[in-house]
Every structure is written in C-alpha cells, then in structure tokens.
mmCIF file of C-alpha atoms in Angstrom:
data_model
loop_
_atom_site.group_PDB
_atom_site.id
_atom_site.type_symbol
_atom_site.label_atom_id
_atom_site.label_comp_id
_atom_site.label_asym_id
_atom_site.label_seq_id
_atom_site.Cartn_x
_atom_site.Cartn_y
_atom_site.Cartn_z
ATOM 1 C CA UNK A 131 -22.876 -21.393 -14.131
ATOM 2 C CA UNK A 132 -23.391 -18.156 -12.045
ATOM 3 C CA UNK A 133 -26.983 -19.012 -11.750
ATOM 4 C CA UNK A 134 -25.874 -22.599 -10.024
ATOM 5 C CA UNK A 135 -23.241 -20.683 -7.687
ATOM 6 C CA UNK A 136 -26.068 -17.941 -6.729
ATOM 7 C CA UNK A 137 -28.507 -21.260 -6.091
ATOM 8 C CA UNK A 138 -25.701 -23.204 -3.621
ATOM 9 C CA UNK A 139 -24.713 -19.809 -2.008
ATOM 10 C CA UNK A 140 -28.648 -19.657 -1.476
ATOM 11 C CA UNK A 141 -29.001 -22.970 0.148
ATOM 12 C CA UNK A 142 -25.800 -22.519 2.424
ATOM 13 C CA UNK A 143 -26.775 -19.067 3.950
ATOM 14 C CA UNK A 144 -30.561 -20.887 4.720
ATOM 15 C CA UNK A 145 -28.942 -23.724 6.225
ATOM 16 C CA UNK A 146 -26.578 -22.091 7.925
ATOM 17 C CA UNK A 147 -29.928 -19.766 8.875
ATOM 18 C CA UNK A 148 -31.921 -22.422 10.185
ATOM 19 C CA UNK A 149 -29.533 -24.169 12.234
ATOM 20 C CA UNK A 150 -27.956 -21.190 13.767
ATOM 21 C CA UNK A 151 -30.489 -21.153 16.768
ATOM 22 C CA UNK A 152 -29.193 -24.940 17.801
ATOM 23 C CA UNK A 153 -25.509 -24.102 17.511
ATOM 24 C CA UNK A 154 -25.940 -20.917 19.607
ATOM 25 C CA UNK A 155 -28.179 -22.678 22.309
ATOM 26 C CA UNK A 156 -25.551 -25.601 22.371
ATOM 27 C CA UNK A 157 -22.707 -23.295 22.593
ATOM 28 C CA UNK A 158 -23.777 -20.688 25.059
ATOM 29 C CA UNK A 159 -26.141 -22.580 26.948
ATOM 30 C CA UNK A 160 -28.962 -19.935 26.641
ATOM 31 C CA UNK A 161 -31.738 -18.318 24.399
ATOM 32 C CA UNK A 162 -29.708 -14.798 24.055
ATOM 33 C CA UNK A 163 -28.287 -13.820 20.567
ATOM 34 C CA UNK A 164 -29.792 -17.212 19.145
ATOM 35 C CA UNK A 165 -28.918 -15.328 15.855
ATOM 36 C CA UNK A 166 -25.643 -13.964 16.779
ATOM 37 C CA UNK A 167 -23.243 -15.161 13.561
ATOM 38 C CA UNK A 168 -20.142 -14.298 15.151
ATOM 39 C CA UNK A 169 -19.382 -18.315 15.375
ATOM 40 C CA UNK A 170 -20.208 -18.850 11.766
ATOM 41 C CA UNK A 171 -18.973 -16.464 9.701
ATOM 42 C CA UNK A 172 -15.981 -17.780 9.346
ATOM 43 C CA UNK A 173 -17.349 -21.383 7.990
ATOM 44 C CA UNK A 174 -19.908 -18.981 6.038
ATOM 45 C CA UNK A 175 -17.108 -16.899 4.251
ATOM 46 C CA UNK A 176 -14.984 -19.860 3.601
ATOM 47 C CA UNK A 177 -17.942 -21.638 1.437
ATOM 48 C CA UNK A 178 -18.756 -18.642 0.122
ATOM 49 C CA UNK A 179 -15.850 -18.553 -1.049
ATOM 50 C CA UNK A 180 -15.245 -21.656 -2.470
ATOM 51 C CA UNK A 181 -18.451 -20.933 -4.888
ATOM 52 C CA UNK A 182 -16.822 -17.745 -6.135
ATOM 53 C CA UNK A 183 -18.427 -15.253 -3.797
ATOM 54 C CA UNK A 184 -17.752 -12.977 -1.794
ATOM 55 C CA UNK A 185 -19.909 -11.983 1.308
ATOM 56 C CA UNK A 186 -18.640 -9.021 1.643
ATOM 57 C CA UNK A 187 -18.301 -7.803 -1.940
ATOM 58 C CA UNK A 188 -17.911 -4.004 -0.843
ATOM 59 C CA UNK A 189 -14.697 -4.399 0.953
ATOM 60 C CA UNK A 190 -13.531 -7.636 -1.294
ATOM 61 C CA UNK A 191 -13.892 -8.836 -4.837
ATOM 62 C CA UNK A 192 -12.669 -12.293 -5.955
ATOM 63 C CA UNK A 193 -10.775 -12.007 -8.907
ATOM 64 C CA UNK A 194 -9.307 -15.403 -10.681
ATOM 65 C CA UNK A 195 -6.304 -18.414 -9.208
ATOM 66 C CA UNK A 196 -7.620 -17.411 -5.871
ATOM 67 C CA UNK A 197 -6.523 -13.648 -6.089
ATOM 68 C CA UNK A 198 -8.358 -11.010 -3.790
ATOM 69 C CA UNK A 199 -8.928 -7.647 -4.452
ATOM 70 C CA UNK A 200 -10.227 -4.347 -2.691
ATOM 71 C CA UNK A 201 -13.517 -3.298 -2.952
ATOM 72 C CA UNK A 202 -14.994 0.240 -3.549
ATOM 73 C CA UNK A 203 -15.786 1.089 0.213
ATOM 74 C CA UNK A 204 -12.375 1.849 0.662
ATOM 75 C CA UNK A 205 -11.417 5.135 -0.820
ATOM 76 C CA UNK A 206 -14.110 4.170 -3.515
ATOM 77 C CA UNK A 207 -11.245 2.589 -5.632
ATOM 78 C CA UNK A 208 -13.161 0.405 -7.875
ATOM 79 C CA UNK A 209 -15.281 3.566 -9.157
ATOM 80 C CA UNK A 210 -12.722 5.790 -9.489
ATOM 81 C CA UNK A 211 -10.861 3.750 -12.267
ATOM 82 C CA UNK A 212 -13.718 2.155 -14.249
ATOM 83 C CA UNK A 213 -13.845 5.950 -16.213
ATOM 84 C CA UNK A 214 -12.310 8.693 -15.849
ATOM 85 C CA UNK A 215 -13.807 11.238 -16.665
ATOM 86 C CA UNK A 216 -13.506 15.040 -17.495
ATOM 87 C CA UNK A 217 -14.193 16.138 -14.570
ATOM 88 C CA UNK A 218 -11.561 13.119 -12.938
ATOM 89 C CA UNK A 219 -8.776 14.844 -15.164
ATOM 90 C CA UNK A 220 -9.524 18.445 -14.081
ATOM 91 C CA UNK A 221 -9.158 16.835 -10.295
ATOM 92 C CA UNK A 222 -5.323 14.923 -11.104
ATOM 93 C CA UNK A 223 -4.526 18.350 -13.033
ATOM 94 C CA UNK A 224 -5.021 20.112 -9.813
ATOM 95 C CA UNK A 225 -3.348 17.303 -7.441
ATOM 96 C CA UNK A 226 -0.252 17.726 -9.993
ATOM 97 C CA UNK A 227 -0.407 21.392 -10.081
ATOM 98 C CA UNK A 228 -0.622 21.237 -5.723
ATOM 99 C CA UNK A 229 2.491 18.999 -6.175
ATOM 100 C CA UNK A 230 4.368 21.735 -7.788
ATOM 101 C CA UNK A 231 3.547 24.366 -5.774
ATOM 102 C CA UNK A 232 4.934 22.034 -2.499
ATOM 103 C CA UNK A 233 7.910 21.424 -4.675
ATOM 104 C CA UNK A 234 8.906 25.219 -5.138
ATOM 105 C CA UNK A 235 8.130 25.871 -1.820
ATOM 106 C CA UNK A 236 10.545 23.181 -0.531
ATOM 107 C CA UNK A 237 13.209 24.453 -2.684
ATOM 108 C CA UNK A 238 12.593 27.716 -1.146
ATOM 109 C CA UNK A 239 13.148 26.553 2.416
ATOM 110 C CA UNK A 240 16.325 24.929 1.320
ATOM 111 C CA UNK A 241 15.286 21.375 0.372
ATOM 112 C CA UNK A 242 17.238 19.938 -2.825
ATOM 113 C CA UNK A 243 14.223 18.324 -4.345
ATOM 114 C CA UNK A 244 10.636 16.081 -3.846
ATOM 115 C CA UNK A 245 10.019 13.232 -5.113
ATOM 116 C CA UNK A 246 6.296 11.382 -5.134
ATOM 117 C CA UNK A 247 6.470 7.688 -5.578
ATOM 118 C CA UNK A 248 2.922 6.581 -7.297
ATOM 119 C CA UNK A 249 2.695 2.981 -6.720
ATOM 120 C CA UNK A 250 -0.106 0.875 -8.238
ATOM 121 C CA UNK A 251 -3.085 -0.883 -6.964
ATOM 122 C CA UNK A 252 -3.004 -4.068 -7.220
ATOM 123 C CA UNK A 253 -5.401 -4.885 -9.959
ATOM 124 C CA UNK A 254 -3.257 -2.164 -11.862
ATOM 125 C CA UNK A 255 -0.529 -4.620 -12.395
ATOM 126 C CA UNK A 256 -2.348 -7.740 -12.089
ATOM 127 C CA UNK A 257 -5.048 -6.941 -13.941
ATOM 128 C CA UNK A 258 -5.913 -10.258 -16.154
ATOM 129 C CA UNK A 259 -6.226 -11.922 -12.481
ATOM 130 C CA UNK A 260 -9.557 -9.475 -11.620
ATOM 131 C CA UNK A 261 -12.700 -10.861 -13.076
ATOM 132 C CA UNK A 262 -14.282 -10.180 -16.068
ATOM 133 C CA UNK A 263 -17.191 -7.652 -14.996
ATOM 134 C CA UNK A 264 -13.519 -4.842 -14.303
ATOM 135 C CA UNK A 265 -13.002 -3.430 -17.018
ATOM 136 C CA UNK A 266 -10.497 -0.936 -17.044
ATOM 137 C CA UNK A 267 -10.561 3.179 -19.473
ATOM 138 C CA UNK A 268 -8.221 3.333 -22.096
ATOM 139 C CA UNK A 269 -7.212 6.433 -20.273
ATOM 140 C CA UNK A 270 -6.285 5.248 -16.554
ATOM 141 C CA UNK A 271 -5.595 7.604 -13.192
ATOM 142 C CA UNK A 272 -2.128 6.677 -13.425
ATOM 143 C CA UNK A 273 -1.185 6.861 -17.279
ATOM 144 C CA UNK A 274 -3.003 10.492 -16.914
ATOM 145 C CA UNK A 275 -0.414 11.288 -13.821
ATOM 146 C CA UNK A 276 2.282 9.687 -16.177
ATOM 147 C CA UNK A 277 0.962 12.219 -19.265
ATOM 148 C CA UNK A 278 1.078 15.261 -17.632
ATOM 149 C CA UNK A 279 3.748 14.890 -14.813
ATOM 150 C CA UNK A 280 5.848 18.250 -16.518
ATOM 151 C CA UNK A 281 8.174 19.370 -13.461
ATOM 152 C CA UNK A 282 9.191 15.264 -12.996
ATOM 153 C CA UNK A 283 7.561 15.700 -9.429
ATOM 154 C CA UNK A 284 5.906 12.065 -9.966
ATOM 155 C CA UNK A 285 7.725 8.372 -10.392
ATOM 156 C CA UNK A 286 5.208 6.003 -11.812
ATOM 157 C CA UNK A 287 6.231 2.613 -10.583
ATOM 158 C CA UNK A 288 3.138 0.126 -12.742
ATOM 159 C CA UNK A 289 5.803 0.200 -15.955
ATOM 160 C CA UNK A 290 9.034 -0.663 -13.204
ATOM 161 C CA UNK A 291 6.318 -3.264 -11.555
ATOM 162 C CA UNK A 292 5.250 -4.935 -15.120
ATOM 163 C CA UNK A 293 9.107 -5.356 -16.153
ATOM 164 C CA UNK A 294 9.291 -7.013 -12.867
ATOM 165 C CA UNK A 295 7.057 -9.457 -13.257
ATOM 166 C CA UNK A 296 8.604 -10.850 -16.186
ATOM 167 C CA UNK A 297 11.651 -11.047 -14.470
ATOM 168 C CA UNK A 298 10.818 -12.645 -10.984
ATOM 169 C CA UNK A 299 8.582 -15.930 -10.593
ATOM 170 C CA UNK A 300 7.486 -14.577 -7.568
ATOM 171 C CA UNK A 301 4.366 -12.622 -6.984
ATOM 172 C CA UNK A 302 4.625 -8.691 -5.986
ATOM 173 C CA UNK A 303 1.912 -8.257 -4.453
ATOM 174 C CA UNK A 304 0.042 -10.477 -1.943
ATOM 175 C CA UNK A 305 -2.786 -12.486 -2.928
ATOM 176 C CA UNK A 306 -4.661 -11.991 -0.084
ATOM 177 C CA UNK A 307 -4.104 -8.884 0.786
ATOM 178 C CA UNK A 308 -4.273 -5.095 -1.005
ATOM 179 C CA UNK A 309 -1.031 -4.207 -0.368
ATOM 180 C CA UNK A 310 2.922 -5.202 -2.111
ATOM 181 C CA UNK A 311 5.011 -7.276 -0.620
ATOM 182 C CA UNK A 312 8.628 -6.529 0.300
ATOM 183 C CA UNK A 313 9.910 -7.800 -3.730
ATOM 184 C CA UNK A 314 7.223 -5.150 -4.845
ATOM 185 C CA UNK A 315 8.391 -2.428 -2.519
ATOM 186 C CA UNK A 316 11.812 -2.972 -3.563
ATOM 187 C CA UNK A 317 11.121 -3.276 -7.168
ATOM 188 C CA UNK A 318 9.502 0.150 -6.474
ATOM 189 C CA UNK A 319 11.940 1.181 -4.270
ATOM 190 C CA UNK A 320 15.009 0.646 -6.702
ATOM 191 C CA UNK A 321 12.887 3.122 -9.697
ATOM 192 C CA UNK A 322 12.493 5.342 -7.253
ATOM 193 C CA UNK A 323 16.687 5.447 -6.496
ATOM 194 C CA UNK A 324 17.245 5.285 -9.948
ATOM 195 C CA UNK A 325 15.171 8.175 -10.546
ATOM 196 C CA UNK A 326 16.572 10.505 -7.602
ATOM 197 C CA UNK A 327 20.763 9.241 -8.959
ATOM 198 C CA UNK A 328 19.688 11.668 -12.159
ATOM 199 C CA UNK A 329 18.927 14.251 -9.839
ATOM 200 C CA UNK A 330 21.331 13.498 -7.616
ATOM 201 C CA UNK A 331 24.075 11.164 -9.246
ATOM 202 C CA UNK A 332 26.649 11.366 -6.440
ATOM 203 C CA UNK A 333 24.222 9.020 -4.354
ATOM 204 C CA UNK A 334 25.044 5.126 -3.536
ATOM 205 C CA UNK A 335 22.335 2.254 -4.036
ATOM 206 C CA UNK A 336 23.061 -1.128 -3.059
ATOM 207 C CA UNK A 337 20.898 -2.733 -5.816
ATOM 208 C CA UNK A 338 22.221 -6.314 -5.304
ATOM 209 C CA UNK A 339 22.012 -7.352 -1.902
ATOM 210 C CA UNK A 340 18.336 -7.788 -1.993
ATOM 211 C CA UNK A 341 17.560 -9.718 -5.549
ATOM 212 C CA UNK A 342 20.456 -12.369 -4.680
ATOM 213 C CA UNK A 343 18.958 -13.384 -1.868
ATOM 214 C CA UNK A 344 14.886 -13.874 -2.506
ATOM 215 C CA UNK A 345 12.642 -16.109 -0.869
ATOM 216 C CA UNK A 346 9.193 -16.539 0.319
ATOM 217 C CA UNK A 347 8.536 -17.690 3.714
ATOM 218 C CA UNK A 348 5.966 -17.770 6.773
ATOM 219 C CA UNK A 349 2.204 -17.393 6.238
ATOM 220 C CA UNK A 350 0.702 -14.345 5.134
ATOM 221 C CA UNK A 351 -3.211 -13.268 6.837
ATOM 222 C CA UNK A 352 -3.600 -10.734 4.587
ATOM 223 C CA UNK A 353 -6.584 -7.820 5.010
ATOM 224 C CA UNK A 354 -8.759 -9.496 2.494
ATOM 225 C CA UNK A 355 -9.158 -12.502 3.913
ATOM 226 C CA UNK A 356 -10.107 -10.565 6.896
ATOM 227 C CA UNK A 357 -12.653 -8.751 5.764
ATOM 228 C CA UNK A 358 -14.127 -12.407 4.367
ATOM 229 C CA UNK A 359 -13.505 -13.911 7.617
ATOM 230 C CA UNK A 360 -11.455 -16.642 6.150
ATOM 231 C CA UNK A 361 -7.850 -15.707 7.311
ATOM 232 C CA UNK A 362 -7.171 -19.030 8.722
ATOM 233 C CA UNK A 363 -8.326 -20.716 5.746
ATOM 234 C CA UNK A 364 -6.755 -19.220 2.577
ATOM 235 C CA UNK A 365 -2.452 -19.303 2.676
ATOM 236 C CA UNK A 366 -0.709 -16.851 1.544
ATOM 237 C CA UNK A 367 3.017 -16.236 1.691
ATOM 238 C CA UNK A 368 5.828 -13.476 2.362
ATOM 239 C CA UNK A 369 8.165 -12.790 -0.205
ATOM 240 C CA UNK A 370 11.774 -10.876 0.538
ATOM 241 C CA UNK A 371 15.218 -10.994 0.948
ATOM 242 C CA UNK A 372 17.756 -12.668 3.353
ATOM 243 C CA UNK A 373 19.476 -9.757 3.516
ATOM 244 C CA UNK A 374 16.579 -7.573 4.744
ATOM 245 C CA UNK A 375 15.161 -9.897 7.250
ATOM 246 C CA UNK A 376 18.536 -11.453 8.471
ATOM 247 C CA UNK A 377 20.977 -8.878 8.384
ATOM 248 C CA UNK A 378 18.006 -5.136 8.661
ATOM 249 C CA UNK A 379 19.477 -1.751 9.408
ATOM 250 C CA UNK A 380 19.735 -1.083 13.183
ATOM 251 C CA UNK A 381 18.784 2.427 14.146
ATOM 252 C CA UNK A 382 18.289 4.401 16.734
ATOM 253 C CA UNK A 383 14.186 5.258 17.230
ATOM 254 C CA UNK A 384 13.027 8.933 18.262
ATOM 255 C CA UNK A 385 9.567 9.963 18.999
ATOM 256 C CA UNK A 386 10.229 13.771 17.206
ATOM 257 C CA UNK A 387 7.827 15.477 19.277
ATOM 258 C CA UNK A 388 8.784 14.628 22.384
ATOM 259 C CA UNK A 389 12.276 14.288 21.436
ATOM 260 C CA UNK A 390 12.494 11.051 23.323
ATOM 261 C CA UNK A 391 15.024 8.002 22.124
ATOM 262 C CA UNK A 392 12.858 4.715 22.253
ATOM 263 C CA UNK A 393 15.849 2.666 21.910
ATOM 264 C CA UNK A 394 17.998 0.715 19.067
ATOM 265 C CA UNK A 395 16.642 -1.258 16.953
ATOM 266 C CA UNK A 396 16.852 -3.444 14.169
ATOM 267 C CA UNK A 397 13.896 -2.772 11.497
ATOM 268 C CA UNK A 398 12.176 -4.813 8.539
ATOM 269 C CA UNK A 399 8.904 -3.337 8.512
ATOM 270 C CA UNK A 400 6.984 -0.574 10.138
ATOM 271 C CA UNK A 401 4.079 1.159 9.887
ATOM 272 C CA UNK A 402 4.169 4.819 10.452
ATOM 273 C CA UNK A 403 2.536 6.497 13.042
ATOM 274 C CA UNK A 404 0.399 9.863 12.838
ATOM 275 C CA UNK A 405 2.920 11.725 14.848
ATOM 276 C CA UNK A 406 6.667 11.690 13.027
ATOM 277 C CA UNK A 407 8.825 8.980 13.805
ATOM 278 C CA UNK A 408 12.921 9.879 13.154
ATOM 279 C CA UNK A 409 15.259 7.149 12.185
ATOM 280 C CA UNK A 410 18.779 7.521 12.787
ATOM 281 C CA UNK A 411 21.376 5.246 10.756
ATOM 282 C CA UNK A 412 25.023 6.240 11.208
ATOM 283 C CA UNK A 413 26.074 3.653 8.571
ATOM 284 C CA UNK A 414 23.106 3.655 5.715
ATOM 285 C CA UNK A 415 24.737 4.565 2.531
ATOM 286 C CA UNK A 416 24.091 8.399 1.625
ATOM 287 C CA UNK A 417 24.357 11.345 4.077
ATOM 288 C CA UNK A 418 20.964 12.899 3.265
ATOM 289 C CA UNK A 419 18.205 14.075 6.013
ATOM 290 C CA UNK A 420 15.033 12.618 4.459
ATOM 291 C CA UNK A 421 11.635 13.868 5.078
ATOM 292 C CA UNK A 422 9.148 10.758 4.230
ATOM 293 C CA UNK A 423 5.783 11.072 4.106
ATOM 294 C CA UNK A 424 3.617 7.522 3.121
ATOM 295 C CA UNK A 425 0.711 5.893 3.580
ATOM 296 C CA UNK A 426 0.571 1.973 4.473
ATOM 297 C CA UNK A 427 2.702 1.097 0.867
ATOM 298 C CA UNK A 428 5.654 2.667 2.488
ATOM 299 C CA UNK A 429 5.602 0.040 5.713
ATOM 300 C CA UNK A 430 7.533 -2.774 3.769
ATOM 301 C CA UNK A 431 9.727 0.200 2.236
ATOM 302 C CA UNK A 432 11.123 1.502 5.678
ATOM 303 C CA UNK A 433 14.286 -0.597 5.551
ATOM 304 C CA UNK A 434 15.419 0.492 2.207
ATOM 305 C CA UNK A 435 15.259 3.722 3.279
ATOM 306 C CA UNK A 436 16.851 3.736 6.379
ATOM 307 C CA UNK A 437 19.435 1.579 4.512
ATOM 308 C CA UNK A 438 20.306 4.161 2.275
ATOM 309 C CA UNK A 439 19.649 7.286 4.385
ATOM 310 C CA UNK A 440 21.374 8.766 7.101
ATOM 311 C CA UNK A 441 18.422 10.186 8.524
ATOM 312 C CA UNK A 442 14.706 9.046 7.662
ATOM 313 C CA UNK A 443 11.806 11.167 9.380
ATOM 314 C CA UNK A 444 8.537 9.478 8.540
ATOM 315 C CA UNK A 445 5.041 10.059 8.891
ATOM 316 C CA UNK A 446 1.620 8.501 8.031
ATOM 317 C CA UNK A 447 -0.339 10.312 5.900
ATOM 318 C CA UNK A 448 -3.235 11.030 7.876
ATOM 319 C CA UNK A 449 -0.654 13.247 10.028
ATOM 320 C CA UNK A 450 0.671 14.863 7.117
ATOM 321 C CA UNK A 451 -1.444 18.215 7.603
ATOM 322 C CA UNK A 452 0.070 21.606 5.797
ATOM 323 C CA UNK A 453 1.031 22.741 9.244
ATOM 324 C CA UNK A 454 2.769 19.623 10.591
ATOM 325 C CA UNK A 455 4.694 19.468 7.739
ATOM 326 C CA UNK A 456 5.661 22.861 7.246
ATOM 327 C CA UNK A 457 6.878 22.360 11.059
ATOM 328 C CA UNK A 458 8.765 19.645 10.237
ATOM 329 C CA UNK A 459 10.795 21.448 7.544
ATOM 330 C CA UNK A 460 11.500 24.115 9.425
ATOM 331 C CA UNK A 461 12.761 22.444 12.601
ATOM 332 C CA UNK A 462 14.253 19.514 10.689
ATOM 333 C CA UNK A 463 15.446 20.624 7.636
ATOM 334 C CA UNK A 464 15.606 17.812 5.537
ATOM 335 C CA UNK A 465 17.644 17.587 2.621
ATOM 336 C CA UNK A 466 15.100 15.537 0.434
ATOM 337 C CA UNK A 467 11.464 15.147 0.782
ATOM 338 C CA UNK A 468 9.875 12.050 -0.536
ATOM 339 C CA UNK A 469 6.372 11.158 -0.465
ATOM 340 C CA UNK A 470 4.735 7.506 -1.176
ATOM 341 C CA UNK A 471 1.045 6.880 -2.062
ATOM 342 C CA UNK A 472 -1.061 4.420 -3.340
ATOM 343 C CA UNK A 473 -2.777 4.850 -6.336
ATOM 344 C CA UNK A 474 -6.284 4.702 -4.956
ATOM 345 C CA UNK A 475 -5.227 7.526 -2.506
ATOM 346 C CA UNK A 476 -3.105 9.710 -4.899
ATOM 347 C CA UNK A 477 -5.543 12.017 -5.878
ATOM 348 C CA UNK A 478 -7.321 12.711 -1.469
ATOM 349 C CA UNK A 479 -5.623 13.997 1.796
ATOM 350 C CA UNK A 480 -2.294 15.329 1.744
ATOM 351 C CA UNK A 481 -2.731 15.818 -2.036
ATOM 352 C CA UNK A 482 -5.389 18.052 -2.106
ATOM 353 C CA UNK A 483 -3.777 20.781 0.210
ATOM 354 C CA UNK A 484 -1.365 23.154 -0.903
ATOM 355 C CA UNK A 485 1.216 24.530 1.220
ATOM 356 C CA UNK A 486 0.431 27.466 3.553
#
C-alpha cells in the first residue's frame, strides 16, 4: 500500500514537472521562471494529500480521519517526545526548579501566587489519530512535569482535556491546525480556575455560561493546511460559545509602555503582542491585577480572563525577558501572575531564565 502511494505521488510530481513549463508560458506570457511552482503548489499539496502525504513533512505530518499535526521544525516537537531521556529529565528538573525560584521571588515583591498552565500538544490528547510510525515513551515531558511538580507551581491540563473529550462530541483542538480551539481553552481554562479557588477560594468563576451555549461555526484555515498549501481545500470548523462570541467582555485597551488608551473594545480572541498589552474590565468577576504571560495557546483564552479579572496585563512570550518582567512587577504590581505554554515550548525561552 505505501509502496503504491509513493508510486502515484511519483507520477504526479513528474507530471506536474513536465507540464509546468506550458502552464507558466500560458500564464505569464514569457520564458522567465518557466519552473516557478508558486501556481501549483496548491493543486500539488492537495493530491498529495489525498494519497496520504505530506509535501512538507517537516512542518506537517498527516495523522488518521484527516487530522494534521506539527512537524519537528518547529521547536523540534516530534523529537523531543519520542524519548526522553536522562539527560531530557535533568533539563524539566531545572525548568521546574527555575519555576520556583520565579515563584519565591514573586511572593517577595508582594504577588499572592504563580500559576503555570501546561497545556498539551495536540497529538498529546489525540494521540490514536497520529499515525502509526509516533510512538510515544512510557515516561512523557508532561507526566514527568506532572511527577515532580512539588511547590504546585504547574497545572497539567492533558488529564482535564481527556475527561473532556468524553464529555463533549466536539473536537478540542482543530484538525487543521496545531493549536485548541476556544472549547479546549476553556476546558483548560476552567482547571486552571479550579486550581487557583484552592489557593484562593474567595474567587468567582462563571463555569456555566460557556458549556450551555456550544456550537461550531464558520470555516477554520488552520496553520497546517498552510504550510501544505491546501487551506482552501481542507474545512475545518470553529468551536465556542454563544456567550463568548455574542455577548465578549468589553474593555478598555492600553498600550503599557506608552501608556496610551487604544480605545474600548469588545474581545473574543487576541494574540498578544511582544510589548505588554493591559486590559481593563470594570465588571469581570474578581478584583485581582493579573500579570499573564502566554504564548499563542493563550489567544483563544483572553476572554476568560478578562471575564474574570479586573485587570489582565498580557504579554507574548518572546517579550517575556527577566528584565521586562521584573519591570512589569514592579511598576504594575499584579496581584497574581499566571503563565500559559504549550507543551512543545515548556521546557525553552522564558523557562530557561531565572529571575535577576
């Protein structure tokens, strides 16, 4: 069977070869970049595809029922989970010992706790739809994390995620794409709340605005397809909530740095920015200042948190230096700091440092 797909995938990418000159020439109307395959990738990907393979196997797998999944160029996630080895452990060890240090040092400057949210990759949770040829350790990044998280610094959300799935039909994740969608954010969302109420019980959650009302809606290009080429010809869907895209928080915006209002507005998604964006919500839930630092899993989190906090300060990642933030927390001083990461990332970046 493989040997048959490897033979068609052959005899499309020489086609496609040989007639490339003629589509160019007809298209452009001269003999310059006769091999340019800008026109026919997409048609290329899309058959690819269809044989079960990828043509860009680096940056996207195929796993099985048409679900996508990140390669190993990207943080190299594939290799970091298919062992783990001594050396691997000795690396989380220090990551969770770093995470200690940054929480004693908030306490110091007056912050009541921090919190990381770990949140899966996807072919953590959906693992039977990768193919065969993944195989996961018996001993995985995030059970390790789970293991040996002594000061509670750490909320695993896979087990919270897993419950989930045999409680919603929908999907959590996108199948196209390598991130959650907004029911897997909130899923993670609501163990993270659940997890700060024992360390802080007097705060409110609204837990049942958002699973009454779920629904899946629009069409989803996810980052996968992307990479393939074949966005436009592989659906994919949103999943949320009524009550997060009808009825979001409205805020007021504020570049931080500058100190500059960019207006009100009413937010269900948003990707942070390198430089700290501050949310303020005069009618979310709990009082708290919140210091929130996330990669791209926290973008369909933002309006839970502004929801629930008074004030949300938020920052990508990749701005999250030892120096920005220990600016931050001295000229904001939040109440709570809250990090969210990706599995594949948890263990690079902000993770490594340790405070100043």
């Amino acid at each position: 069977m493989i040997r048959k797909k490897i033979h068609a995938f052959l005899c499309v990418f020489l086609v496609s070869l040989a007639l490339l000159p003629a589509w160019n020439l007809y298209q452009n109307q001269s003999i310059k970049n006769l091999y340019n395959t800008d026109k026919i990738q997409p048609l290329f990907g899309w058959l690819s595809y269809q044989m079960g393979i990828s043509i860009n196997p680096q940056q996207t797998y195929l796993g099985k029922d048409g679900w996508l999944f990140l390669g190993n160029t990207y943080m190299n996630g594939v290799e970091k989970k298919r062992k783990l080895s001594e050396q691997d452990k000795e690396h989380i060890q220090t990551i969770i010992h770093n995470a200690t240090l940054w929480k004693h040092w908030f306490l110091s400057q007056g912050v009541q706790s921090y919190t990381i949210m770990l949140a899966p990759d996807k072919d953590s949770v959906y693992s039977e739809k990768t193919p065969d040829w993944v195989k996961n350790p018996m001993t995985t990044p995030l059970s390790y994390f789970k293991e040996n998280n002594n000061e509670d610094i750490y909320v695993v959300l896979l087990d919270a995620l897993e419950q989930a799935r045999q409680t919603y039909t929908l999907p959590l994740y996108f199948k196209t794409d390598s991130h959650w969608n907004q029911l897997g954010a909130w899923v993670g969302f609501k163990a993270f709340m659940h997890t700060l109420q024992q360390k802080h019980p007097h705060l409110r959650f609204n837990q049942y605005d958002f699973e009454n009302t779920i629904y899946q809606y629009g069409n989803k290009q996810g980052d996968l397809t992307n990479f393939l080429h074949i966005a436009n010809y592989v659906d994919d869907y949103f999943v949320s909530s009524t009550h997060t895209t009808a009825t979001p928080p409205t805020v007021e915006v504020i570049d931080y740095d500058n100190q500059t209002s960019l207006g009100i507005k009413s937010i269900t998604f948003a990707d942070s920015q390198h430089t700290p964006t501050l949310y303020k919500n005069s009618a979310a839930l709990n009082q708290e200042k919140v210091l929130w630092i996330h990669d791209s899993f926290g973008s369909s989190m933002v309006p839970f948190m502004l929801e629930h906090f008074k004030e949300v300060m938020h920052i990508h990642i990749l701005g999250a230096t030892p120096e920005k933030i220990t600016d931050l927390v001295h000229s904001y001083a939040p109440d709570l700091v809250v990090t969210t990461v990706v599995e594949r990332e948890s263990r690079d970046r902000f993770y490594s440092e340790t405070p100043l």
